[in-house]
Amino acid sequence: MFQILTTLLLEVQLSTASALFTVEVPQQLYIVEYRSNVSMECRFPVNGSLNLGLLTVVWEQKRQGKSKEVYTLRGGKAFPSSQHHDYIGRAAVLCSELKLGRVILHINSVKITDAGSYLCLIDYQGVDYKYITLEVKASYRRINTKVIRKAGEDKFAFMCQSEGFPLAEVFWQNEKNISLSRSANTTYVLTTDGLYNVTSTLTFKPNTTENYSCVFWNKEVGGETAAHISTSALISTDHSGQKSLILFIVLTCVIVAVLASALVIFQTRKLFRNWRPQKDRRRKLNPNQKDKKRDDFETQTEALHLSTVTASRDTGSVDL
Ligand SMILES: *[C@@H]1O[C@H](CO)[C@@H](O)[C@H](O)[C@H]1NC(C)=O
Ligand SMILES: *[C@@H]1O[C@H](CO)[C@@H](O)[C@H](O)[C@H]1NC(C)=O
Ligand SMILES: *[C@@H]1O[C@H](CO)[C@@H](O)[C@H](O)[C@H]1NC(C)=O
Ligand SMILES: *[C@@H]1O[C@H](CO)[C@@H](O)[C@H](O)[C@H]1NC(C)=O
Ligand SMILES: *[C@@H]1O[C@H](CO)[C@@H](O)[C@H](O)[C@H]1NC(C)=O
Ligand SMILES: *[C@@H]1O[C@H](CO)[C@@H](O)[C@H](O)[C@H]1NC(C)=O
Ligand SMILES: *[C@@H]1O[C@H](CO)[C@@H](O)[C@H](O)[C@H]1NC(C)=O
């Protein structure tokens, strides 16, 4: 195939003197969105009705010093054997337009690697070629956001992640458009599709109720997309966090109080149980006590105190 191309190019050089046959391009630069379709056009002169058998068209892509054959038409027929595998099933020339002298190359679902220079070479009773430039961009359309609370700190990590092309810069700002980008860390990896997977993380202590935004600025294509992170949700979780802390403290206090009173009651009962046998003993020792009126509380208490003393003395005497 490249032999054909070389022969044709040689022919072009030989025929430049006559310059009768010229290829024209209505549009020199195409900028398309990743995964969209593109139709690039070049024109050649047709006098009367087209003789397809005499027509040869070669579309070739040049990118980073490498050439790929995109689509070839020889004697009016597609010549797929030499087509580069990147373009199989994705590139075609619209045959219906040829009779009007229009060679339209259609590429489906454009990839990042489709960008480059496209050679359009036409041989039709004369040879000429032109170059067309294709640029592919991918907007950072969908921005994924995430907020992570730093464990053990009152700081938050705000994360924005998106994919696009070419490489975007990420800016962070608050509602007053004050830049916070200094505290941000932006990294990227290349995806298998050749897109930049950009992640930017802003780590800081947020001020009360403010909304923050990350802006993906695609400098080369002048595109800008933004995502907003509202801190109101964070602040409320902050408050609920404080509330639960207070609740925890209150509950702990209540439990401690209940336990303490239970202990006091238990101890009191134990003391009371210790007193009873002594009282009983005293009663046995002093049977006259039985006849005393129990209604009078004060006297009874006094008696109890007394009995304790007497009882201890009694035991002492018993031991002796
Ligand atoms: C691209 O072209 C294909 C067929 O050629 C068509 O099915 C598809 O809808 C087109 N996509 C867009 C975005 O125009
Ligand atoms: C177009 O074809 C006619 C005859 O078919 C010829 O006379 C004329 O010179 C041709 N014009 C060009 C520009 O080739
Ligand atoms: C911040 O900038 C945006 C656009 O960049 C503008 O719409 C908005 O009014 C600005 N806000 C303030 C407070 O300057
Ligand atoms: C930025 O993040 C990357 C990966 O998460 C990390 O390796 C790097 O140390 C960070 N840089 C700064 C300045 O924090
Ligand atoms: C982009 O990177 C993030 C983490 O940095 C990862 O979770 C995500 O899956 C990546 N996306 C693609 C399409 O590679
Ligand atoms: C928080 O507010 C103070 C003053 O109110 C300001 O100096 C500081 O820059 C703010 N911090 C952020 C991250 O917005
Ligand atoms: C932050 O944004 C939310 C919605 O995006 C809005 O309801 C809220 O009022 C904003 N907060 C402030 C402090 O402007």
PDB file of N, CA, C and O in Angstrom, residues 183-245:
ATOM      1  N   SER A 183      -4.053  24.179  49.525  1.00  0.00           N
ATOM      2  CA  SER A 183      -4.095  23.003  50.399  1.00  0.00           C
ATOM      3  C   SER A 183      -4.565  21.748  49.664  1.00  0.00           C
ATOM      4  O   SER A 183      -4.837  20.743  50.302  1.00  0.00           O
ATOM      5  N   ALA A 184      -4.667  21.839  48.328  1.00  0.00           N
ATOM      6  CA  ALA A 184      -5.159  20.686  47.570  1.00  0.00           C
ATOM      7  C   ALA A 184      -4.013  19.884  46.965  1.00  0.00           C
ATOM      8  O   ALA A 184      -2.945  20.413  46.687  1.00  0.00           O
ATOM      9  N   ASN A 185      -4.283  18.612  46.778  1.00  0.00           N
ATOM     10  CA  ASN A 185      -3.306  17.706  46.165  1.00  0.00           C
ATOM     11  C   ASN A 185      -3.991  17.064  44.949  1.00  0.00           C
ATOM     12  O   ASN A 185      -4.959  16.347  45.102  1.00  0.00           O
ATOM     13  N   THR A 186      -3.498  17.361  43.753  1.00  0.00           N
ATOM     14  CA  THR A 186      -4.120  16.854  42.539  1.00  0.00           C
ATOM     15  C   THR A 186      -3.189  15.859  41.852  1.00  0.00           C
ATOM     16  O   THR A 186      -2.035  16.186  41.585  1.00  0.00           O
ATOM     17  N   THR A 187      -3.711  14.668  41.598  1.00  0.00           N
ATOM     18  CA  THR A 187      -2.933  13.629  40.919  1.00  0.00           C
ATOM     19  C   THR A 187      -3.745  13.070  39.756  1.00  0.00           C
ATOM     20  O   THR A 187      -4.952  13.285  39.697  1.00  0.00           O
ATOM     21  N   TYR A 188      -3.077  12.394  38.822  1.00  0.00           N
ATOM     22  CA  TYR A 188      -3.818  11.775  37.730  1.00  0.00           C
ATOM     23  C   TYR A 188      -3.168  10.474  37.298  1.00  0.00           C
ATOM     24  O   TYR A 188      -1.993  10.243  37.552  1.00  0.00           O
ATOM     25  N   VAL A 189      -3.981   9.628  36.676  1.00  0.00           N
ATOM     26  CA  VAL A 189      -3.480   8.417  36.021  1.00  0.00           C
ATOM     27  C   VAL A 189      -4.113   8.377  34.634  1.00  0.00           C
ATOM     28  O   VAL A 189      -5.165   8.973  34.424  1.00  0.00           O
ATOM     29  N   LEU A 190      -3.455   7.710  33.696  1.00  0.00           N
ATOM     30  CA  LEU A 190      -4.027   7.581  32.354  1.00  0.00           C
ATOM     31  C   LEU A 190      -4.885   6.321  32.295  1.00  0.00           C
ATOM     32  O   LEU A 190      -4.459   5.263  32.753  1.00  0.00           O
ATOM     33  N   THR A 191      -6.084   6.455  31.733  1.00  0.00           N
ATOM     34  CA  THR A 191      -6.933   5.272  31.587  1.00  0.00           C
ATOM     35  C   THR A 191      -6.528   4.546  30.302  1.00  0.00           C
ATOM     36  O   THR A 191      -5.760   5.074  29.500  1.00  0.00           O
ATOM     37  N   THR A 192      -7.062   3.339  30.119  1.00  0.00           N
ATOM     38  CA  THR A 192      -6.722   2.555  28.926  1.00  0.00           C
ATOM     39  C   THR A 192      -7.220   3.256  27.657  1.00  0.00           C
ATOM     40  O   THR A 192      -6.678   3.029  26.573  1.00  0.00           O
ATOM     41  N   ASP A 193      -8.236   4.133  27.796  1.00  0.00           N
ATOM     42  CA  ASP A 193      -8.756   4.880  26.645  1.00  0.00           C
ATOM     43  C   ASP A 193      -7.938   6.135  26.353  1.00  0.00           C
ATOM     44  O   ASP A 193      -8.279   6.893  25.447  1.00  0.00           O
ATOM     45  N   GLY A 194      -6.901   6.362  27.119  1.00  0.00           N
ATOM     46  CA  GLY A 194      -6.067   7.544  26.913  1.00  0.00           C
ATOM     47  C   GLY A 194      -6.602   8.796  27.583  1.00  0.00           C
ATOM     48  O   GLY A 194      -6.126   9.895  27.311  1.00  0.00           O
ATOM     49  N   LEU A 195      -7.605   8.635  28.461  1.00  0.00           N
ATOM     50  CA  LEU A 195      -8.149   9.785  29.184  1.00  0.00           C
ATOM     51  C   LEU A 195      -7.341  10.008  30.456  1.00  0.00           C
ATOM     52  O   LEU A 195      -6.702   9.095  30.960  1.00  0.00           O
ATOM     53  N   TYR A 196      -7.391  11.233  30.965  1.00  0.00           N
ATOM     54  CA  TYR A 196      -6.765  11.530  32.243  1.00  0.00           C
ATOM     55  C   TYR A 196      -7.807  11.318  33.342  1.00  0.00           C
ATOM     56  O   TYR A 196      -8.892  11.889  33.288  1.00  0.00           O
ATOM     57  N   ASN A 197      -7.451  10.478  34.296  1.00  0.00           N
ATOM     58  CA  ASN A 197      -8.310  10.254  35.453  1.00  0.00           C
ATOM     59  C   ASN A 197      -7.723  11.113  36.568  1.00  0.00           C
ATOM     60  O   ASN A 197      -6.708  10.776  37.153  1.00  0.00           O
ATOM     61  N   VAL A 198      -8.360  12.253  36.805  1.00  0.00           N
ATOM     62  CA  VAL A 198      -7.814  13.260  37.718  1.00  0.00           C
ATOM     63  C   VAL A 198      -8.530  13.211  39.067  1.00  0.00           C
ATOM     64  O   VAL A 198      -9.756  13.217  39.122  1.00  0.00           O
ATOM     65  N   THR A 199      -7.749  13.144  40.132  1.00  0.00           N
ATOM     66  CA  THR A 199      -8.312  13.160  41.482  1.00  0.00           C
ATOM     67  C   THR A 199      -7.673  14.309  42.251  1.00  0.00           C
ATOM     68  O   THR A 199      -6.453  14.425  42.286  1.00  0.00           O
ATOM     69  N   SER A 200      -8.514  15.144  42.836  1.00  0.00           N
ATOM     70  CA  SER A 200      -8.008  16.259  43.643  1.00  0.00           C
ATOM     71  C   SER A 200      -8.571  16.154  45.048  1.00  0.00           C
ATOM     72  O   SER A 200      -9.769  15.950  45.233  1.00  0.00           O
ATOM     73  N   THR A 201      -7.681  16.280  46.024  1.00  0.00           N
ATOM     74  CA  THR A 201      -8.111  16.155  47.422  1.00  0.00           C
ATOM     75  C   THR A 201      -7.745  17.430  48.171  1.00  0.00           C
ATOM     76  O   THR A 201      -6.598  17.858  48.155  1.00  0.00           O
ATOM     77  N   LEU A 202      -8.739  18.008  48.825  1.00  0.00           N
ATOM     78  CA  LEU A 202      -8.531  19.209  49.641  1.00  0.00           C
ATOM     79  C   LEU A 202      -8.700  18.799  51.098  1.00  0.00           C
ATOM     80  O   LEU A 202      -9.780  18.350  51.488  1.00  0.00           O
ATOM     81  N   THR A 203      -7.630  18.932  51.874  1.00  0.00           N
ATOM     82  CA  THR A 203      -7.701  18.541  53.292  1.00  0.00           C
ATOM     83  C   THR A 203      -7.642  19.800  54.135  1.00  0.00           C
ATOM     84  O   THR A 203      -6.682  20.563  54.049  1.00  0.00           O
ATOM     85  N   PHE A 204      -8.663  20.051  54.896  1.00  0.00           N
ATOM     86  CA  PHE A 204      -8.680  21.247  55.740  1.00  0.00           C
ATOM     87  C   PHE A 204      -9.802  21.179  56.766  1.00  0.00           C
ATOM     88  O   PHE A 204     -10.618  20.271  56.768  1.00  0.00           O
ATOM     89  N   LYS A 205      -9.789  22.186  57.637  1.00  0.00           N
ATOM     90  CA  LYS A 205     -10.803  22.309  58.677  1.00  0.00           C
ATOM     91  C   LYS A 205     -11.829  23.307  58.166  1.00  0.00           C
ATOM     92  O   LYS A 205     -11.519  24.477  57.999  1.00  0.00           O
ATOM     93  N   PRO A 206     -13.044  22.869  57.850  1.00  0.00           N
ATOM     94  CA  PRO A 206     -13.994  23.810  57.250  1.00  0.00           C
ATOM     95  C   PRO A 206     -14.554  24.808  58.254  1.00  0.00           C
ATOM     96  O   PRO A 206     -14.728  24.482  59.418  1.00  0.00           O
ATOM     97  N   ASN A 207     -14.797  25.997  57.780  1.00  0.00           N
ATOM     98  CA  ASN A 207     -15.476  27.016  58.575  1.00  0.00           C
ATOM     99  C   ASN A 207     -16.964  26.688  58.581  1.00  0.00           C
ATOM    100  O   ASN A 207     -17.478  26.112  57.641  1.00  0.00           O
ATOM    101  N   THR A 208     -17.645  27.105  59.598  1.00  0.00           N
ATOM    102  CA  THR A 208     -19.055  26.758  59.832  1.00  0.00           C
ATOM    103  C   THR A 208     -19.861  26.347  58.595  1.00  0.00           C
ATOM    104  O   THR A 208     -19.677  25.259  58.091  1.00  0.00           O
ATOM    105  N   THR A 209     -20.748  27.195  58.134  1.00  0.00           N
ATOM    106  CA  THR A 209     -21.613  26.771  57.033  1.00  0.00           C
ATOM    107  C   THR A 209     -21.192  27.457  55.747  1.00  0.00           C
ATOM    108  O   THR A 209     -21.611  28.562  55.452  1.00  0.00           O
ATOM    109  N   GLU A 210     -20.347  26.786  55.016  1.00  0.00           N
ATOM    110  CA  GLU A 210     -19.907  27.318  53.738  1.00  0.00           C
ATOM    111  C   GLU A 210     -19.988  26.208  52.703  1.00  0.00           C
ATOM    112  O   GLU A 210     -19.828  25.047  53.041  1.00  0.00           O
ATOM    113  N   ASN A 211     -20.196  26.588  51.472  1.00  0.00           N
ATOM    114  CA  ASN A 211     -20.177  25.606  50.388  1.00  0.00           C
ATOM    115  C   ASN A 211     -18.860  25.758  49.629  1.00  0.00           C
ATOM    116  O   ASN A 211     -18.391  26.862  49.418  1.00  0.00           O
ATOM    117  N   TYR A 212     -18.312  24.637  49.237  1.00  0.00           N
ATOM    118  CA  TYR A 212     -17.028  24.651  48.547  1.00  0.00           C
ATOM    119  C   TYR A 212     -17.192  24.073  47.143  1.00  0.00           C
ATOM    120  O   TYR A 212     -18.058  23.230  46.924  1.00  0.00           O
ATOM    121  N   SER A 213     -16.378  24.516  46.200  1.00  0.00           N
ATOM    122  CA  SER A 213     -16.450  23.946  44.859  1.00  0.00           C
ATOM    123  C   SER A 213     -15.078  23.593  44.328  1.00  0.00           C
ATOM    124  O   SER A 213     -14.079  24.246  44.648  1.00  0.00           O
ATOM    125  N   CYS A 214     -15.070  22.523  43.537  1.00  0.00           N
ATOM    126  CA  CYS A 214     -13.859  22.171  42.802  1.00  0.00           C
ATOM    127  C   CYS A 214     -14.160  22.451  41.336  1.00  0.00           C
ATOM    128  O   CYS A 214     -15.247  22.145  40.849  1.00  0.00           O
ATOM    129  N   VAL A 215     -13.234  23.100  40.657  1.00  0.00           N
ATOM    130  CA  VAL A 215     -13.426  23.492  39.263  1.00  0.00           C
ATOM    131  C   VAL A 215     -12.378  22.778  38.404  1.00  0.00           C
ATOM    132  O   VAL A 215     -11.185  22.912  38.663  1.00  0.00           O
ATOM    133  N   PHE A 216     -12.852  22.037  37.414  1.00  0.00           N
ATOM    134  CA  PHE A 216     -11.941  21.379  36.472  1.00  0.00           C
ATOM    135  C   PHE A 216     -11.809  22.304  35.271  1.00  0.00           C
ATOM    136  O   PHE A 216     -12.775  22.514  34.538  1.00  0.00           O
ATOM    137  N   TRP A 217     -10.633  22.862  35.095  1.00  0.00           N
ATOM    138  CA  TRP A 217     -10.377  23.847  34.035  1.00  0.00           C
ATOM    139  C   TRP A 217      -9.539  23.195  32.947  1.00  0.00           C
ATOM    140  O   TRP A 217      -8.384  22.858  33.143  1.00  0.00           O
ATOM    141  N   ASN A 218     -10.197  22.974  31.795  1.00  0.00           N
ATOM    142  CA  ASN A 218      -9.548  22.344  30.658  1.00  0.00           C
ATOM    143  C   ASN A 218      -8.975  23.461  29.798  1.00  0.00           C
ATOM    144  O   ASN A 218      -9.651  23.984  28.904  1.00  0.00           O
ATOM    145  N   LYS A 219      -7.747  23.840  30.100  1.00  0.00           N
ATOM    146  CA  LYS A 219      -7.142  25.048  29.531  1.00  0.00           C
ATOM    147  C   LYS A 219      -7.126  25.042  27.994  1.00  0.00           C
ATOM    148  O   LYS A 219      -7.516  26.009  27.360  1.00  0.00           O
ATOM    149  N   GLU A 220      -6.692  23.910  27.415  1.00  0.00           N
ATOM    150  CA  GLU A 220      -6.495  23.861  25.963  1.00  0.00           C
ATOM    151  C   GLU A 220      -7.784  24.025  25.172  1.00  0.00           C
ATOM    152  O   GLU A 220      -7.767  24.514  24.054  1.00  0.00           O
ATOM    153  N   VAL A 221      -8.898  23.571  25.726  1.00  0.00           N
ATOM    154  CA  VAL A 221     -10.160  23.713  25.003  1.00  0.00           C
ATOM    155  C   VAL A 221     -11.060  24.747  25.674  1.00  0.00           C
ATOM    156  O   VAL A 221     -12.172  25.003  25.216  1.00  0.00           O
ATOM    157  N   GLY A 222     -10.551  25.364  26.757  1.00  0.00           N
ATOM    158  CA  GLY A 222     -11.300  26.423  27.422  1.00  0.00           C
ATOM    159  C   GLY A 222     -12.575  25.959  28.095  1.00  0.00           C
ATOM    160  O   GLY A 222     -13.482  26.748  28.309  1.00  0.00           O
ATOM    161  N   GLY A 223     -12.640  24.677  28.420  1.00  0.00           N
ATOM    162  CA  GLY A 223     -13.837  24.139  29.078  1.00  0.00           C
ATOM    163  C   GLY A 223     -13.708  24.158  30.581  1.00  0.00           C
ATOM    164  O   GLY A 223     -12.615  24.048  31.112  1.00  0.00           O
ATOM    165  N   GLU A 224     -14.846  24.329  31.249  1.00  0.00           N
ATOM    166  CA  GLU A 224     -14.837  24.381  32.702  1.00  0.00           C
ATOM    167  C   GLU A 224     -16.050  23.657  33.256  1.00  0.00           C
ATOM    168  O   GLU A 224     -17.171  23.887  32.821  1.00  0.00           O
ATOM    169  N   THR A 225     -15.815  22.752  34.200  1.00  0.00           N
ATOM    170  CA  THR A 225     -16.928  22.098  34.885  1.00  0.00           C
ATOM    171  C   THR A 225     -16.654  22.198  36.379  1.00  0.00           C
ATOM    172  O   THR A 225     -15.501  22.268  36.793  1.00  0.00           O
ATOM    173  N   ALA A 226     -17.716  22.213  37.170  1.00  0.00           N
ATOM    174  CA  ALA A 226     -17.535  22.376  38.612  1.00  0.00           C
ATOM    175  C   ALA A 226     -18.488  21.482  39.389  1.00  0.00           C
ATOM    176  O   ALA A 226     -19.562  21.130  38.910  1.00  0.00           O
ATOM    177  N   ALA A 227     -18.069  21.126  40.574  1.00  0.00           N
ATOM    178  CA  ALA A 227     -18.931  20.387  41.494  1.00  0.00           C
ATOM    179  C   ALA A 227     -18.944  21.141  42.813  1.00  0.00           C
ATOM    180  O   ALA A 227     -17.936  21.751  43.189  1.00  0.00           O
ATOM    181  N   HIS A 228     -20.079  21.128  43.492  1.00  0.00           N
ATOM    182  CA  HIS A 228     -20.202  21.869  44.752  1.00  0.00           C
ATOM    183  C   HIS A 228     -20.376  20.902  45.911  1.00  0.00           C
ATOM    184  O   HIS A 228     -21.120  19.935  45.804  1.00  0.00           O
ATOM    185  N   ILE A 229     -19.683  21.188  46.964  1.00  0.00           N
ATOM    186  CA  ILE A 229     -19.803  20.358  48.164  1.00  0.00           C
ATOM    187  C   ILE A 229     -20.384  21.238  49.253  1.00  0.00           C
ATOM    188  O   ILE A 229     -19.818  22.263  49.616  1.00  0.00           O
ATOM    189  N   SER A 230     -21.552  20.853  49.735  1.00  0.00           N
ATOM    190  CA  SER A 230     -22.202  21.621  50.785  1.00  0.00           C
ATOM    191  C   SER A 230     -21.768  21.080  52.130  1.00  0.00           C
ATOM    192  O   SER A 230     -21.768  19.874  52.351  1.00  0.00           O
ATOM    193  N   THR A 231     -21.383  21.996  53.020  1.00  0.00           N
ATOM    194  CA  THR A 231     -20.921  21.550  54.332  1.00  0.00           C
ATOM    195  C   THR A 231     -22.072  21.439  55.323  1.00  0.00           C
ATOM    196  O   THR A 231     -21.864  20.967  56.426  1.00  0.00           O
ATOM    197  N   SER A 232     -23.273  21.873  54.925  1.00  0.00           N
ATOM    198  CA  SER A 232     -24.397  21.847  55.865  1.00  0.00           C
ATOM    199  C   SER A 232     -24.636  20.439  56.397  1.00  0.00           C
ATOM    200  O   SER A 232     -24.888  20.254  57.580  1.00  0.00           O
ATOM    201  N   ALA A 233     -24.483  19.450  55.538  1.00  0.00           N
ATOM    202  CA  ALA A 233     -24.652  18.056  55.958  1.00  0.00           C
ATOM    203  C   ALA A 233     -23.579  17.685  56.979  1.00  0.00           C
ATOM    204  O   ALA A 233     -23.864  17.035  57.974  1.00  0.00           O
ATOM    205  N   LEU A 234     -22.348  18.172  56.692  1.00  0.00           N
ATOM    206  CA  LEU A 234     -21.230  17.866  57.595  1.00  0.00           C
ATOM    207  C   LEU A 234     -21.465  18.476  58.956  1.00  0.00           C
ATOM    208  O   LEU A 234     -21.274  17.840  59.972  1.00  0.00           O
ATOM    209  N   ILE A 235     -21.873  19.767  58.944  1.00  0.00           N
ATOM    210  CA  ILE A 235     -22.073  20.487  60.184  1.00  0.00           C
ATOM    211  C   ILE A 235     -23.152  19.800  61.003  1.00  0.00           C
ATOM    212  O   ILE A 235     -23.016  19.627  62.205  1.00  0.00           O
ATOM    213  N   SER A 236     -24.218  19.354  60.325  1.00  0.00           N
ATOM    214  CA  SER A 236     -25.303  18.704  61.063  1.00  0.00           C
ATOM    215  C   SER A 236     -24.820  17.389  61.670  1.00  0.00           C
ATOM    216  O   SER A 236     -25.143  17.068  62.800  1.00  0.00           O
ATOM    217  N   THR A 237     -23.970  16.660  60.901  1.00  0.00           N
ATOM    218  CA  THR A 237     -23.453  15.412  61.472  1.00  0.00           C
ATOM    219  C   THR A 237     -22.539  15.749  62.645  1.00  0.00           C
ATOM    220  O   THR A 237     -22.514  15.049  63.635  1.00  0.00           O
ATOM    221  N   ASP A 238     -21.837  16.895  62.503  1.00  0.00           N
ATOM    222  CA  ASP A 238     -20.987  17.385  63.574  1.00  0.00           C
ATOM    223  C   ASP A 238     -21.811  17.584  64.844  1.00  0.00           C
ATOM    224  O   ASP A 238     -21.473  17.115  65.910  1.00  0.00           O
ATOM    225  N   HIS A 239     -22.965  18.281  64.663  1.00  0.00           N
ATOM    226  CA  HIS A 239     -23.843  18.563  65.790  1.00  0.00           C
ATOM    227  C   HIS A 239     -24.393  17.285  66.364  1.00  0.00           C
ATOM    228  O   HIS A 239     -24.420  17.108  67.567  1.00  0.00           O
ATOM    229  N   SER A 240     -24.845  16.387  65.510  1.00  0.00           N
ATOM    230  CA  SER A 240     -25.417  15.135  65.987  1.00  0.00           C
ATOM    231  C   SER A 240     -24.334  14.356  66.722  1.00  0.00           C
ATOM    232  O   SER A 240     -24.610  13.673  67.699  1.00  0.00           O
ATOM    233  N   GLY A 241     -23.087  14.516  66.264  1.00  0.00           N
ATOM    234  CA  GLY A 241     -21.970  13.877  66.941  1.00  0.00           C
ATOM    235  C   GLY A 241     -21.851  14.409  68.363  1.00  0.00           C
ATOM    236  O   GLY A 241     -21.735  13.641  69.314  1.00  0.00           O
ATOM    237  N   GLN A 242     -21.955  15.754  68.490  1.00  0.00           N
ATOM    238  CA  GLN A 242     -21.886  16.380  69.811  1.00  0.00           C
ATOM    239  C   GLN A 242     -23.050  15.940  70.672  1.00  0.00           C
ATOM    240  O   GLN A 242     -22.884  15.626  71.842  1.00  0.00           O
ATOM    241  N   LYS A 243     -24.240  15.881  70.045  1.00  0.00           N
ATOM    242  CA  LYS A 243     -25.450  15.476  70.758  1.00  0.00           C
ATOM    243  C   LYS A 243     -25.278  14.076  71.330  1.00  0.00           C
ATOM    244  O   LYS A 243     -25.583  13.829  72.486  1.00  0.00           O
ATOM    245  N   SER A 244     -24.769  13.169  70.473  1.00  0.00           N
ATOM    246  CA  SER A 244     -24.626  11.791  70.941  1.00  0.00           C
ATOM    247  C   SER A 244     -23.576  11.702  72.045  1.00  0.00           C
ATOM    248  O   SER A 244     -23.693  10.885  72.949  1.00  0.00           O
ATOM    249  N   LEU A 245     -22.585  12.592  71.983  1.00  0.00           N
ATOM    250  CA  LEU A 245     -21.561  12.621  73.027  1.00  0.00           C
ATOM    251  C   LEU A 245     -22.203  13.027  74.338  1.00  0.00           C
ATOM    252  O   LEU A 245     -21.990  12.392  75.380  1.00  0.00           O
TER     253      LEU A 245
END
